[in-house]
Amino acid sequence: MNKTDLNLIIENYLRNPFRSFGLSLLIALLASVLLVGGLLSFSLSKGLNRLSSRLGADVIVIPQGSEINDQTVLLQGDSKYTYLPQGSLEFIRGLDGVEIATPQYFLTTLNSSCCEQKVMIIGFEPASDFVIQPWIHEVLTDKLPKGAIVVGSEISVGEKKTVKFFDHEYPVAATLEPVGNKLDQAVFVDVATLADIREAAKAKGVIFLHQDVKSEGSDSPIYSSVLIKLRAGADIERLSQEIHTRFDGVQIRTRKDLFSGLEKSANFLQIVVWSIVALFLVIAVAAIVISFSLSTRERRREYALLRIVGYARKRLRTLVLGESLLVSAVGTYIGLLLSSVAFFTFKIWIGEHVNVPFIVPGNAEIAAVYAVVVLLLHSVGPLAVYGVANKVSKIDAYAALREVEH
């Protein structure tokens, strides 16, 4: 394409700004939906994959009536102040088919009036834990130092790399990779450090419910949840029945239970998003075809004159395709700019409200999404009007002029 043709394409775009910008705006909307849809799908898939790879438990036992949803006990670190019956951990460890069982302790979300940060504290037992420590080992190869803590990716630790609870500062040994849910806002500690935090809280006049329950007459510790890894071939239904027979007030969730709901939610969101993308794509293609078809009728004299002054049929087709490409390109970059600002500004809000693990993809994946959107939308206009461009290239110049003059 030479400079003269390029100037002609730009002049044609500007000569009818209402039509040109209207079509570009439609492409911009399509670009926005496509970009957000792509990033959202990547984020949901990445969140689910990351969480699935980190959840090593086959079965989770949690308190009944604790207002804990199927996924929130581990996936969102929501304890709601309830604990398992005393002695439940020891009983579960003795059941046939249980390879290892480990407890977790959830302290209430600390109030900002007593602490510098409002976070959830999740305690684990180092000797038996097979869930939290593998996460930690991804970012901390050495053993967790005594009294140190590990924080989720959204916890700010400052230059001192410490977090203060009840006037006690605890060094942060590592920051975990994001998992895309409220665990990113949690603090992970071993049982010794958890006991130290409880003592510090007690000195400040804050009594956790955990301590209240324990003080009712038994020294047996109580737990917020028990995570179980099963031996190969273990009968989950029999294990569940034995636990329910021995203890009232417990819920038993399998790994399949936990992730089936999340996968359904993620799949539903993706179906909605891609349905909207398909709808916008159909509307955009139809609008471009209709608009260029009408425009071609109005400009038959112009095309006829171009043929008479020496424009080849291929060159006329290039002009029409070039105009559609310009419409698509302007719309694409406007849409990408606006949707990028919106998505990255509100990504945290989106992650908090989709109720599914949500991790924004890395730079390479984001670049791939942008490249696909640009490539696809730069093709939409030319492909949509290819038939129209072919008709223009076959126009009979003298017949068209006579038709216009009459």
mmCIF file of C-alpha atoms in Angstrom:
data_model
loop_
_atom_site.group_PDB
_atom_site.id
_atom_site.type_symbol
_atom_site.label_atom_id
_atom_site.label_comp_id
_atom_site.label_asym_id
_atom_site.label_seq_id
_atom_site.Cartn_x
_atom_site.Cartn_y
_atom_site.Cartn_z
ATOM 1 C CA MET A 1 0.000 0.000 0.000
ATOM 2 C CA ASN A 2 1.468 3.333 -1.057
ATOM 3 C CA LYS A 3 1.236 6.678 0.716
ATOM 4 C CA THR A 4 -1.539 7.945 -1.558
ATOM 5 C CA ASP A 5 -3.789 4.994 -0.716
ATOM 6 C CA LEU A 6 -3.028 5.368 3.000
ATOM 7 C CA ASN A 7 -3.971 9.060 2.905
ATOM 8 C CA LEU A 8 -7.164 8.219 1.035
ATOM 9 C CA ILE A 9 -8.098 5.630 3.668
ATOM 10 C CA ILE A 10 -7.548 8.136 6.497
ATOM 11 C CA GLU A 11 -9.502 10.845 4.647
ATOM 12 C CA ASN A 12 -12.410 8.466 4.118
ATOM 13 C CA TYR A 13 -12.342 7.576 7.835
ATOM 14 C CA LEU A 14 -12.439 11.255 8.840
ATOM 15 C CA ARG A 15 -14.926 12.317 6.148
ATOM 16 C CA ASN A 16 -17.730 10.483 7.930
ATOM 17 C CA PRO A 17 -16.638 10.609 11.569
ATOM 18 C CA PHE A 18 -20.028 9.642 13.009
ATOM 19 C CA ARG A 19 -20.108 6.372 11.064
ATOM 20 C CA SER A 20 -16.395 5.648 11.454
ATOM 21 C CA PHE A 21 -16.194 6.413 15.157
ATOM 22 C CA GLY A 22 -19.471 4.601 15.809
ATOM 23 C CA LEU A 23 -18.054 1.425 14.305
ATOM 24 C CA SER A 24 -14.766 1.924 16.152
ATOM 25 C CA LEU A 25 -16.696 2.329 19.394
ATOM 26 C CA LEU A 26 -18.427 -0.970 18.759
ATOM 27 C CA ILE A 27 -15.057 -2.635 18.202
ATOM 28 C CA ALA A 28 -13.815 -0.919 21.376
ATOM 29 C CA LEU A 29 -16.618 -2.519 23.368
ATOM 30 C CA LEU A 30 -15.779 -5.881 21.822
ATOM 31 C CA ALA A 31 -12.086 -5.383 22.640
ATOM 32 C CA SER A 32 -12.932 -4.497 26.238
ATOM 33 C CA VAL A 33 -15.124 -7.536 26.759
ATOM 34 C CA LEU A 34 -12.626 -9.800 25.011
ATOM 35 C CA LEU A 35 -9.656 -8.542 27.040
ATOM 36 C CA VAL A 36 -11.465 -8.675 30.376
ATOM 37 C CA GLY A 37 -12.898 -12.079 29.478
ATOM 38 C CA GLY A 38 -9.456 -13.427 28.609
ATOM 39 C CA LEU A 39 -7.808 -12.063 31.731
ATOM 40 C CA LEU A 40 -10.707 -13.214 33.902
ATOM 41 C CA SER A 41 -10.569 -16.744 32.486
ATOM 42 C CA PHE A 42 -6.814 -16.908 32.969
ATOM 43 C CA SER A 43 -7.153 -15.581 36.522
ATOM 44 C CA LEU A 44 -9.845 -18.088 37.506
ATOM 45 C CA SER A 45 -7.998 -21.036 35.969
ATOM 46 C CA LYS A 46 -4.739 -20.014 37.579
ATOM 47 C CA GLY A 47 -6.397 -19.546 40.954
ATOM 48 C CA LEU A 48 -8.037 -22.958 40.866
ATOM 49 C CA ASN A 49 -4.883 -24.698 39.652
ATOM 50 C CA ARG A 50 -2.719 -23.008 42.294
ATOM 51 C CA LEU A 51 -5.139 -23.869 45.068
ATOM 52 C CA SER A 52 -5.663 -27.428 43.870
ATOM 53 C CA SER A 53 -1.918 -28.028 43.726
ATOM 54 C CA ARG A 54 -1.513 -26.740 47.262
ATOM 55 C CA LEU A 55 -4.376 -28.544 48.901
ATOM 56 C CA GLY A 56 -2.778 -31.848 49.750
ATOM 57 C CA ALA A 57 -5.636 -33.086 51.965
ATOM 58 C CA ASP A 58 -8.072 -35.738 50.760
ATOM 59 C CA VAL A 59 -10.567 -35.043 53.531
ATOM 60 C CA ILE A 60 -11.206 -32.072 55.815
ATOM 61 C CA VAL A 61 -13.116 -32.338 59.090
ATOM 62 C CA ILE A 62 -14.699 -29.111 60.342
ATOM 63 C CA PRO A 63 -17.219 -28.176 63.023
ATOM 64 C CA GLN A 64 -20.930 -28.496 62.297
ATOM 65 C CA GLY A 65 -23.025 -25.346 62.455
ATOM 66 C CA SER A 66 -20.034 -23.091 62.298
ATOM 67 C CA GLU A 67 -21.482 -21.107 59.417
ATOM 68 C CA ILE A 68 -18.565 -22.376 57.399
ATOM 69 C CA ASN A 69 -19.310 -22.897 53.747
ATOM 70 C CA ASP A 70 -17.912 -25.866 51.922
ATOM 71 C CA GLN A 71 -14.848 -24.069 50.714
ATOM 72 C CA THR A 72 -14.206 -21.329 53.239
ATOM 73 C CA VAL A 73 -12.657 -23.404 56.013
ATOM 74 C CA LEU A 74 -9.377 -23.819 54.218
ATOM 75 C CA LEU A 75 -9.803 -21.860 51.053
ATOM 76 C CA GLN A 76 -10.644 -18.596 52.741
ATOM 77 C CA GLY A 77 -9.409 -19.130 56.274
ATOM 78 C CA ASP A 78 -12.777 -18.374 57.862
ATOM 79 C CA SER A 79 -13.112 -19.956 61.300
ATOM 80 C CA LYS A 80 -16.248 -18.302 62.718
ATOM 81 C CA TYR A 81 -15.137 -19.102 66.273
ATOM 82 C CA THR A 82 -16.023 -22.803 66.292
ATOM 83 C CA TYR A 83 -13.895 -25.824 67.130
ATOM 84 C CA LEU A 84 -13.968 -29.575 66.743
ATOM 85 C CA PRO A 85 -14.886 -31.825 69.678
ATOM 86 C CA GLN A 86 -12.051 -32.645 72.029
ATOM 87 C CA GLY A 87 -10.288 -35.895 71.244
ATOM 88 C CA SER A 88 -11.359 -35.865 67.603
ATOM 89 C CA LEU A 89 -7.810 -35.590 66.244
ATOM 90 C CA GLU A 90 -6.559 -38.600 68.211
ATOM 91 C CA PHE A 91 -9.580 -40.670 67.163
ATOM 92 C CA ILE A 92 -9.137 -39.766 63.477
ATOM 93 C CA ARG A 93 -5.444 -40.632 63.565
ATOM 94 C CA GLY A 94 -6.333 -44.120 64.777
ATOM 95 C CA LEU A 95 -8.785 -44.885 61.969
ATOM 96 C CA ASP A 96 -7.947 -47.431 59.320
ATOM 97 C CA GLY A 97 -7.032 -45.772 56.022
ATOM 98 C CA VAL A 98 -5.703 -42.540 57.549
ATOM 99 C CA GLU A 99 -2.083 -42.002 56.513
ATOM 100 C CA ILE A 100 -1.669 -38.713 58.332
ATOM 101 C CA ALA A 101 -3.973 -36.231 60.042
ATOM 102 C CA THR A 102 -2.944 -32.725 61.000
ATOM 103 C CA PRO A 103 -4.799 -30.029 62.939
ATOM 104 C CA GLN A 104 -5.173 -26.351 62.129
ATOM 105 C CA TYR A 105 -6.026 -23.575 64.550
ATOM 106 C CA PHE A 106 -7.825 -20.433 63.474
ATOM 107 C CA LEU A 107 -7.728 -17.403 65.692
ATOM 108 C CA THR A 108 -10.305 -14.729 65.243
ATOM 109 C CA THR A 109 -9.583 -11.926 62.870
ATOM 110 C CA LEU A 110 -7.720 -9.401 64.958
ATOM 111 C CA ASN A 111 -9.282 -6.026 65.407
ATOM 112 C CA SER A 112 -7.296 -3.076 64.180
ATOM 113 C CA SER A 113 -7.785 -1.326 67.514
ATOM 114 C CA CYS A 114 -5.476 -3.825 69.208
ATOM 115 C CA CYS A 115 -3.156 -4.582 66.285
ATOM 116 C CA GLU A 116 -1.462 -2.785 63.497
ATOM 117 C CA GLN A 117 -2.975 -5.087 60.913
ATOM 118 C CA LYS A 118 -6.286 -6.865 60.638
ATOM 119 C CA VAL A 119 -5.470 -10.434 59.661
ATOM 120 C CA MET A 120 -6.455 -14.048 60.158
ATOM 121 C CA ILE A 121 -3.950 -16.182 62.065
ATOM 122 C CA ILE A 122 -3.736 -19.847 61.073
ATOM 123 C CA GLY A 123 -1.718 -22.157 63.289
ATOM 124 C CA PHE A 124 -0.264 -25.468 62.167
ATOM 125 C CA GLU A 125 1.502 -28.352 63.864
ATOM 126 C CA PRO A 126 4.978 -28.699 62.273
ATOM 127 C CA ALA A 127 5.381 -32.366 63.200
ATOM 128 C CA SER A 128 2.327 -33.488 61.238
ATOM 129 C CA ASP A 129 1.517 -30.649 58.859
ATOM 130 C CA PHE A 130 1.546 -31.594 55.198
ATOM 131 C CA VAL A 131 -0.462 -28.630 53.844
ATOM 132 C CA ILE A 132 1.024 -25.331 55.022
ATOM 133 C CA GLN A 133 4.706 -26.276 55.157
ATOM 134 C CA PRO A 134 4.960 -27.325 51.484
ATOM 135 C CA TRP A 135 3.736 -23.806 50.596
ATOM 136 C CA ILE A 136 6.344 -22.324 52.889
ATOM 137 C CA HIS A 137 9.127 -24.471 51.421
ATOM 138 C CA GLU A 138 8.412 -22.943 48.014
ATOM 139 C CA VAL A 139 9.754 -19.623 49.310
ATOM 140 C CA LEU A 140 11.787 -20.648 52.377
ATOM 141 C CA THR A 141 14.216 -23.543 51.981
ATOM 142 C CA ASP A 142 15.454 -23.371 55.570
ATOM 143 C CA LYS A 143 13.459 -24.431 58.611
ATOM 144 C CA LEU A 144 11.055 -21.791 59.906
ATOM 145 C CA PRO A 145 12.982 -19.962 62.666
ATOM 146 C CA LYS A 146 11.590 -20.077 66.179
ATOM 147 C CA GLY A 147 9.137 -17.245 66.765
ATOM 148 C CA ALA A 148 9.046 -16.261 63.087
ATOM 149 C CA ILE A 149 5.907 -16.126 61.002
ATOM 150 C CA VAL A 150 5.004 -16.521 57.351
ATOM 151 C CA VAL A 151 2.552 -14.142 55.713
ATOM 152 C CA GLY A 152 0.219 -14.221 52.747
ATOM 153 C CA SER A 153 1.050 -12.245 49.634
ATOM 154 C CA GLU A 154 -1.206 -9.307 50.539
ATOM 155 C CA ILE A 155 0.234 -8.709 54.003
ATOM 156 C CA SER A 156 2.438 -5.629 54.112
ATOM 157 C CA VAL A 157 5.506 -6.199 56.274
ATOM 158 C CA GLY A 158 7.327 -2.884 55.822
ATOM 159 C CA GLU A 159 11.063 -2.277 55.863
ATOM 160 C CA LYS A 160 11.592 -3.995 59.216
ATOM 161 C CA LYS A 161 9.973 -7.158 57.856
ATOM 162 C CA THR A 162 7.975 -7.676 61.016
ATOM 163 C CA VAL A 163 4.306 -7.817 61.967
ATOM 164 C CA LYS A 164 3.169 -6.558 65.363
ATOM 165 C CA PHE A 165 0.448 -8.328 67.363
ATOM 166 C CA PHE A 166 -0.498 -7.010 70.810
ATOM 167 C CA ASP A 167 2.687 -4.937 71.118
ATOM 168 C CA HIS A 168 4.893 -7.922 70.216
ATOM 169 C CA GLU A 169 6.803 -7.864 66.980
ATOM 170 C CA TYR A 170 7.217 -11.089 65.044
ATOM 171 C CA PRO A 171 9.832 -11.390 62.263
ATOM 172 C CA VAL A 172 8.499 -12.401 58.872
ATOM 173 C CA ALA A 173 10.514 -15.319 57.507
ATOM 174 C CA ALA A 174 8.815 -15.448 54.135
ATOM 175 C CA THR A 175 5.915 -14.208 52.036
ATOM 176 C CA LEU A 176 3.884 -16.864 50.261
ATOM 177 C CA GLU A 177 2.993 -16.852 46.597
ATOM 178 C CA PRO A 178 -0.602 -15.663 46.006
ATOM 179 C CA VAL A 179 -3.409 -18.228 45.938
ATOM 180 C CA GLY A 180 -6.153 -15.814 44.950
ATOM 181 C CA ASN A 181 -8.369 -15.822 48.045
ATOM 182 C CA LYS A 182 -8.403 -14.616 51.654
ATOM 183 C CA LEU A 183 -5.449 -16.831 52.529
ATOM 184 C CA ASP A 184 -3.397 -14.127 50.835
ATOM 185 C CA GLN A 185 -4.369 -11.927 53.795
ATOM 186 C CA ALA A 186 -3.539 -14.543 56.466
ATOM 187 C CA VAL A 187 -0.579 -15.135 58.764
ATOM 188 C CA PHE A 188 0.744 -18.668 59.269
ATOM 189 C CA VAL A 189 2.446 -19.667 62.504
ATOM 190 C CA ASP A 190 3.527 -22.860 64.229
ATOM 191 C CA VAL A 191 1.843 -23.913 67.466
ATOM 192 C CA ALA A 192 4.606 -22.475 69.661
ATOM 193 C CA THR A 193 4.310 -19.033 68.114
ATOM 194 C CA LEU A 194 0.532 -19.302 68.234
ATOM 195 C CA ALA A 195 0.731 -19.886 71.985
ATOM 196 C CA ASP A 196 3.009 -16.845 72.312
ATOM 197 C CA ILE A 197 0.487 -14.679 70.438
ATOM 198 C CA ARG A 198 -2.307 -15.898 72.690
ATOM 199 C CA GLU A 199 -0.273 -15.010 75.779
ATOM 200 C CA ALA A 200 0.474 -11.567 74.352
ATOM 201 C CA ALA A 201 -3.225 -11.091 73.672
ATOM 202 C CA LYS A 202 -4.107 -12.213 77.171
ATOM 203 C CA ALA A 203 -1.683 -9.663 78.610
ATOM 204 C CA LYS A 204 -3.561 -6.996 76.662
ATOM 205 C CA GLY A 205 -6.896 -8.253 77.972
ATOM 206 C CA VAL A 206 -7.932 -10.063 74.796
ATOM 207 C CA ILE A 207 -9.176 -13.624 75.384
ATOM 208 C CA PHE A 208 -9.632 -15.822 72.364
ATOM 209 C CA LEU A 209 -12.533 -18.243 72.372
ATOM 210 C CA HIS A 210 -10.019 -21.088 72.031
ATOM 211 C CA GLN A 211 -8.754 -20.370 75.533
ATOM 212 C CA ASP A 212 -12.265 -20.099 76.957
ATOM 213 C CA VAL A 213 -13.257 -23.512 75.681
ATOM 214 C CA LYS A 214 -10.071 -25.150 76.866
ATOM 215 C CA SER A 215 -10.502 -23.725 80.353
ATOM 216 C CA GLU A 216 -13.824 -25.448 80.858
ATOM 217 C CA GLY A 217 -12.200 -28.490 82.416
ATOM 218 C CA SER A 218 -10.044 -30.369 79.956
ATOM 219 C CA ASP A 219 -6.410 -29.949 78.990
ATOM 220 C CA SER A 220 -6.994 -31.708 75.689
ATOM 221 C CA PRO A 221 -6.385 -29.224 72.896
ATOM 222 C CA ILE A 222 -9.145 -28.345 70.486
ATOM 223 C CA TYR A 223 -8.820 -27.562 66.807
ATOM 224 C CA SER A 224 -10.547 -25.560 64.136
ATOM 225 C CA SER A 225 -10.137 -28.277 61.529
ATOM 226 C CA VAL A 226 -8.384 -31.576 60.872
ATOM 227 C CA LEU A 227 -6.919 -32.289 57.466
ATOM 228 C CA ILE A 228 -6.515 -35.916 56.458
ATOM 229 C CA LYS A 229 -4.333 -37.616 53.865
ATOM 230 C CA LEU A 230 -5.649 -41.105 53.108
ATOM 231 C CA ARG A 231 -3.799 -44.274 52.228
ATOM 232 C CA ALA A 232 -4.342 -45.702 48.765
ATOM 233 C CA GLY A 233 -7.653 -47.538 48.528
ATOM 234 C CA ALA A 234 -9.058 -46.032 51.727
ATOM 235 C CA ASP A 235 -12.845 -46.126 52.028
ATOM 236 C CA ILE A 236 -13.921 -42.524 52.530
ATOM 237 C CA GLU A 237 -17.568 -43.393 53.194
ATOM 238 C CA ARG A 238 -16.639 -45.851 55.957
ATOM 239 C CA LEU A 239 -14.222 -43.338 57.486
ATOM 240 C CA SER A 240 -16.900 -40.654 57.409
ATOM 241 C CA GLN A 241 -19.410 -42.983 59.041
ATOM 242 C CA GLU A 242 -16.990 -43.885 61.853
ATOM 243 C CA ILE A 243 -16.280 -40.222 62.618
ATOM 244 C CA HIS A 244 -19.990 -39.311 62.601
ATOM 245 C CA THR A 245 -20.784 -42.295 64.828
ATOM 246 C CA ARG A 246 -18.204 -41.192 67.403
ATOM 247 C CA PHE A 247 -18.721 -37.421 67.287
ATOM 248 C CA ASP A 248 -21.709 -35.188 66.820
ATOM 249 C CA GLY A 249 -21.360 -31.756 65.365
ATOM 250 C CA VAL A 250 -18.784 -32.342 62.681
ATOM 251 C CA GLN A 251 -18.814 -31.923 58.914
ATOM 252 C CA ILE A 252 -16.649 -34.010 56.612
ATOM 253 C CA ARG A 253 -15.684 -32.620 53.216
ATOM 254 C CA THR A 254 -13.698 -34.445 50.581
ATOM 255 C CA ARG A 255 -11.340 -32.825 48.126
ATOM 256 C CA LYS A 256 -13.912 -33.469 45.397
ATOM 257 C CA ASP A 257 -16.616 -31.705 47.453
ATOM 258 C CA LEU A 258 -14.397 -28.678 47.948
ATOM 259 C CA PHE A 259 -13.423 -28.191 44.341
ATOM 260 C CA SER A 260 -16.596 -29.236 42.548
ATOM 261 C CA GLY A 261 -18.418 -26.149 43.809
ATOM 262 C CA LEU A 262 -15.519 -23.884 42.900
ATOM 263 C CA GLU A 263 -15.205 -25.394 39.443
ATOM 264 C CA LYS A 264 -18.932 -24.949 38.829
ATOM 265 C CA SER A 265 -18.748 -21.299 39.867
ATOM 266 C CA ALA A 266 -15.664 -20.688 37.724
ATOM 267 C CA ASN A 267 -17.184 -22.464 34.720
ATOM 268 C CA PHE A 268 -20.419 -20.504 35.069
ATOM 269 C CA LEU A 269 -18.531 -17.212 35.159
ATOM 270 C CA GLN A 270 -16.516 -18.180 32.094
ATOM 271 C CA ILE A 271 -19.652 -19.218 30.191
ATOM 272 C CA VAL A 272 -21.291 -15.880 30.981
ATOM 273 C CA VAL A 273 -18.208 -13.930 29.928
ATOM 274 C CA TRP A 274 -17.670 -15.794 26.656
ATOM 275 C CA SER A 275 -21.393 -15.619 25.838
ATOM 276 C CA ILE A 276 -21.170 -11.848 26.136
ATOM 277 C CA VAL A 277 -18.051 -11.872 23.946
ATOM 278 C CA ALA A 278 -19.861 -13.950 21.297
ATOM 279 C CA LEU A 279 -22.862 -11.611 21.386
ATOM 280 C CA PHE A 280 -20.672 -8.540 20.917
ATOM 281 C CA LEU A 281 -18.736 -10.270 18.138
ATOM 282 C CA VAL A 282 -21.919 -11.041 16.190
ATOM 283 C CA ILE A 283 -23.225 -7.509 16.665
ATOM 284 C CA ALA A 284 -19.918 -5.961 15.635
ATOM 285 C CA VAL A 285 -19.555 -8.068 12.486
ATOM 286 C CA ALA A 286 -23.172 -7.411 11.462
ATOM 287 C CA ALA A 287 -22.805 -3.664 12.029
ATOM 288 C CA ILE A 288 -19.574 -3.477 10.027
ATOM 289 C CA VAL A 289 -20.983 -5.452 7.099
ATOM 290 C CA ILE A 290 -24.197 -3.386 6.965
ATOM 291 C CA SER A 291 -22.363 -0.093 7.343
ATOM 292 C CA PHE A 292 -19.782 -0.835 4.643
ATOM 293 C CA SER A 293 -22.460 -2.206 2.315
ATOM 294 C CA LEU A 294 -24.468 1.017 2.615
ATOM 295 C CA SER A 295 -21.328 3.111 2.282
ATOM 296 C CA THR A 296 -20.329 1.267 -0.875
ATOM 297 C CA ARG A 297 -23.688 2.042 -2.502
ATOM 298 C CA GLU A 298 -23.289 5.734 -1.646
ATOM 299 C CA ARG A 299 -19.752 5.819 -3.043
ATOM 300 C CA ARG A 300 -20.257 3.969 -6.326
ATOM 301 C CA ARG A 301 -19.475 7.168 -8.283
ATOM 302 C CA GLU A 302 -16.272 7.671 -6.305
ATOM 303 C CA TYR A 303 -15.136 4.112 -6.962
ATOM 304 C CA ALA A 304 -16.067 4.443 -10.644
ATOM 305 C CA LEU A 305 -13.942 7.575 -10.951
ATOM 306 C CA LEU A 306 -11.028 5.854 -9.266
ATOM 307 C CA ARG A 307 -11.293 3.031 -11.804
ATOM 308 C CA ILE A 308 -11.348 5.532 -14.668
ATOM 309 C CA VAL A 309 -8.214 7.328 -13.405
ATOM 310 C CA GLY A 310 -6.362 4.050 -13.318
ATOM 311 C CA TYR A 311 -7.038 2.282 -10.036
ATOM 312 C CA ALA A 312 -6.778 -1.476 -10.522
ATOM 313 C CA ARG A 313 -9.503 -3.738 -9.132
ATOM 314 C CA LYS A 314 -7.076 -5.130 -6.528
ATOM 315 C CA ARG A 315 -6.227 -1.607 -5.423
ATOM 316 C CA LEU A 316 -9.900 -0.733 -4.897
ATOM 317 C CA ARG A 317 -10.355 -3.866 -2.799
ATOM 318 C CA THR A 318 -7.299 -2.876 -0.763
ATOM 319 C CA LEU A 319 -8.846 0.544 -0.082
ATOM 320 C CA VAL A 320 -12.050 -0.983 1.298
ATOM 321 C CA LEU A 321 -10.148 -3.520 3.386
ATOM 322 C CA GLY A 322 -7.808 -0.776 4.600
ATOM 323 C CA GLU A 323 -10.732 1.357 5.761
ATOM 324 C CA SER A 324 -12.184 -1.580 7.698
ATOM 325 C CA LEU A 325 -8.756 -2.295 9.211
ATOM 326 C CA LEU A 326 -8.460 1.339 10.345
ATOM 327 C CA VAL A 327 -11.909 1.169 11.949
ATOM 328 C CA SER A 328 -10.931 -2.040 13.757
ATOM 329 C CA ALA A 329 -7.518 -0.752 14.835
ATOM 330 C CA VAL A 330 -8.853 2.510 16.301
ATOM 331 C CA GLY A 331 -11.566 0.634 18.193
ATOM 332 C CA THR A 332 -9.165 -2.049 19.387
ATOM 333 C CA TYR A 333 -6.678 0.342 20.964
ATOM 334 C CA ILE A 334 -9.376 2.505 22.541
ATOM 335 C CA GLY A 335 -10.998 -0.603 24.007
ATOM 336 C CA LEU A 336 -7.717 -2.046 25.250
ATOM 337 C CA LEU A 337 -6.750 1.220 26.906
ATOM 338 C CA LEU A 338 -10.042 1.691 28.734
ATOM 339 C CA SER A 339 -10.487 -1.954 29.761
ATOM 340 C CA SER A 340 -6.851 -2.203 30.932
ATOM 341 C CA VAL A 341 -7.299 0.777 33.224
ATOM 342 C CA ALA A 342 -10.566 -0.630 34.566
ATOM 343 C CA PHE A 343 -9.348 -4.221 35.056
ATOM 344 C CA PHE A 344 -6.042 -3.454 36.738
ATOM 345 C CA THR A 345 -7.552 -0.708 38.871
ATOM 346 C CA PHE A 346 -10.316 -2.957 40.169
ATOM 347 C CA LYS A 347 -8.584 -6.363 40.055
ATOM 348 C CA ILE A 348 -8.561 -6.640 43.842
ATOM 349 C CA TRP A 349 -12.256 -5.781 44.036
ATOM 350 C CA ILE A 350 -13.012 -8.322 41.303
ATOM 351 C CA GLY A 351 -11.018 -11.013 43.087
ATOM 352 C CA GLU A 352 -12.913 -10.387 46.314
ATOM 353 C CA HIS A 353 -16.345 -10.590 44.691
ATOM 354 C CA VAL A 354 -16.094 -13.524 42.269
ATOM 355 C CA ASN A 355 -15.949 -15.904 45.275
ATOM 356 C CA VAL A 356 -13.540 -18.147 43.386
ATOM 357 C CA PRO A 357 -9.725 -18.293 43.693
ATOM 358 C CA PHE A 358 -8.497 -15.481 41.492
ATOM 359 C CA ILE A 359 -4.884 -14.852 40.503
ATOM 360 C CA VAL A 360 -3.984 -12.299 37.857
ATOM 361 C CA PRO A 361 -1.698 -14.052 35.339
ATOM 362 C CA GLY A 362 1.962 -13.176 34.881
ATOM 363 C CA ASN A 363 3.372 -10.671 32.403
ATOM 364 C CA ALA A 364 3.966 -13.267 29.680
ATOM 365 C CA GLU A 365 0.402 -14.555 29.908
ATOM 366 C CA ILE A 366 -1.003 -11.018 29.961
ATOM 367 C CA ALA A 367 1.055 -10.149 26.885
ATOM 368 C CA ALA A 368 -0.280 -13.269 25.156
ATOM 369 C CA VAL A 369 -3.877 -12.222 25.883
ATOM 370 C CA TYR A 370 -3.214 -8.729 24.476
ATOM 371 C CA ALA A 371 -1.584 -10.211 21.371
ATOM 372 C CA VAL A 372 -4.536 -12.524 20.724
ATOM 373 C CA VAL A 373 -7.051 -9.700 21.182
ATOM 374 C CA VAL A 374 -5.121 -7.368 18.844
ATOM 375 C CA LEU A 375 -4.676 -10.065 16.198
ATOM 376 C CA LEU A 376 -8.304 -11.161 16.369
ATOM 377 C CA LEU A 377 -9.814 -7.691 16.289
ATOM 378 C CA HIS A 378 -7.527 -6.468 13.521
ATOM 379 C CA SER A 379 -8.945 -9.330 11.494
ATOM 380 C CA VAL A 380 -12.612 -8.733 12.320
ATOM 381 C CA GLY A 381 -13.093 -5.674 10.096
ATOM 382 C CA PRO A 382 -11.275 -6.935 6.966
ATOM 383 C CA LEU A 383 -12.867 -10.396 7.214
ATOM 384 C CA ALA A 384 -16.333 -8.934 7.733
ATOM 385 C CA VAL A 385 -16.140 -6.683 4.648
ATOM 386 C CA TYR A 386 -14.149 -8.992 2.384
ATOM 387 C CA GLY A 387 -17.256 -9.802 0.359
ATOM 388 C CA VAL A 388 -18.133 -6.118 0.063
ATOM 389 C CA ALA A 389 -14.566 -5.318 -1.022
ATOM 390 C CA ASN A 390 -14.746 -7.967 -3.746
ATOM 391 C CA LYS A 391 -17.962 -6.437 -5.087
ATOM 392 C CA VAL A 392 -16.326 -3.011 -5.170
ATOM 393 C CA SER A 393 -13.329 -4.363 -7.050
ATOM 394 C CA LYS A 394 -15.636 -5.760 -9.755
ATOM 395 C CA ILE A 395 -17.550 -2.534 -10.255
ATOM 396 C CA ASP A 396 -18.102 -1.515 -13.882
ATOM 397 C CA ALA A 397 -16.911 2.102 -13.970
ATOM 398 C CA TYR A 398 -18.972 3.408 -16.916
ATOM 399 C CA ALA A 399 -22.120 1.559 -15.890
ATOM 400 C CA ALA A 400 -21.766 2.949 -12.381
ATOM 401 C CA LEU A 401 -21.337 6.516 -13.647
ATOM 402 C CA ARG A 402 -24.380 6.262 -15.921
ATOM 403 C CA GLU A 403 -26.373 4.762 -13.047
ATOM 404 C CA VAL A 404 -25.428 7.623 -10.736
ATOM 405 C CA GLU A 405 -26.102 10.338 -13.350
ATOM 406 C CA HIS A 406 -29.632 8.978 -13.957
#
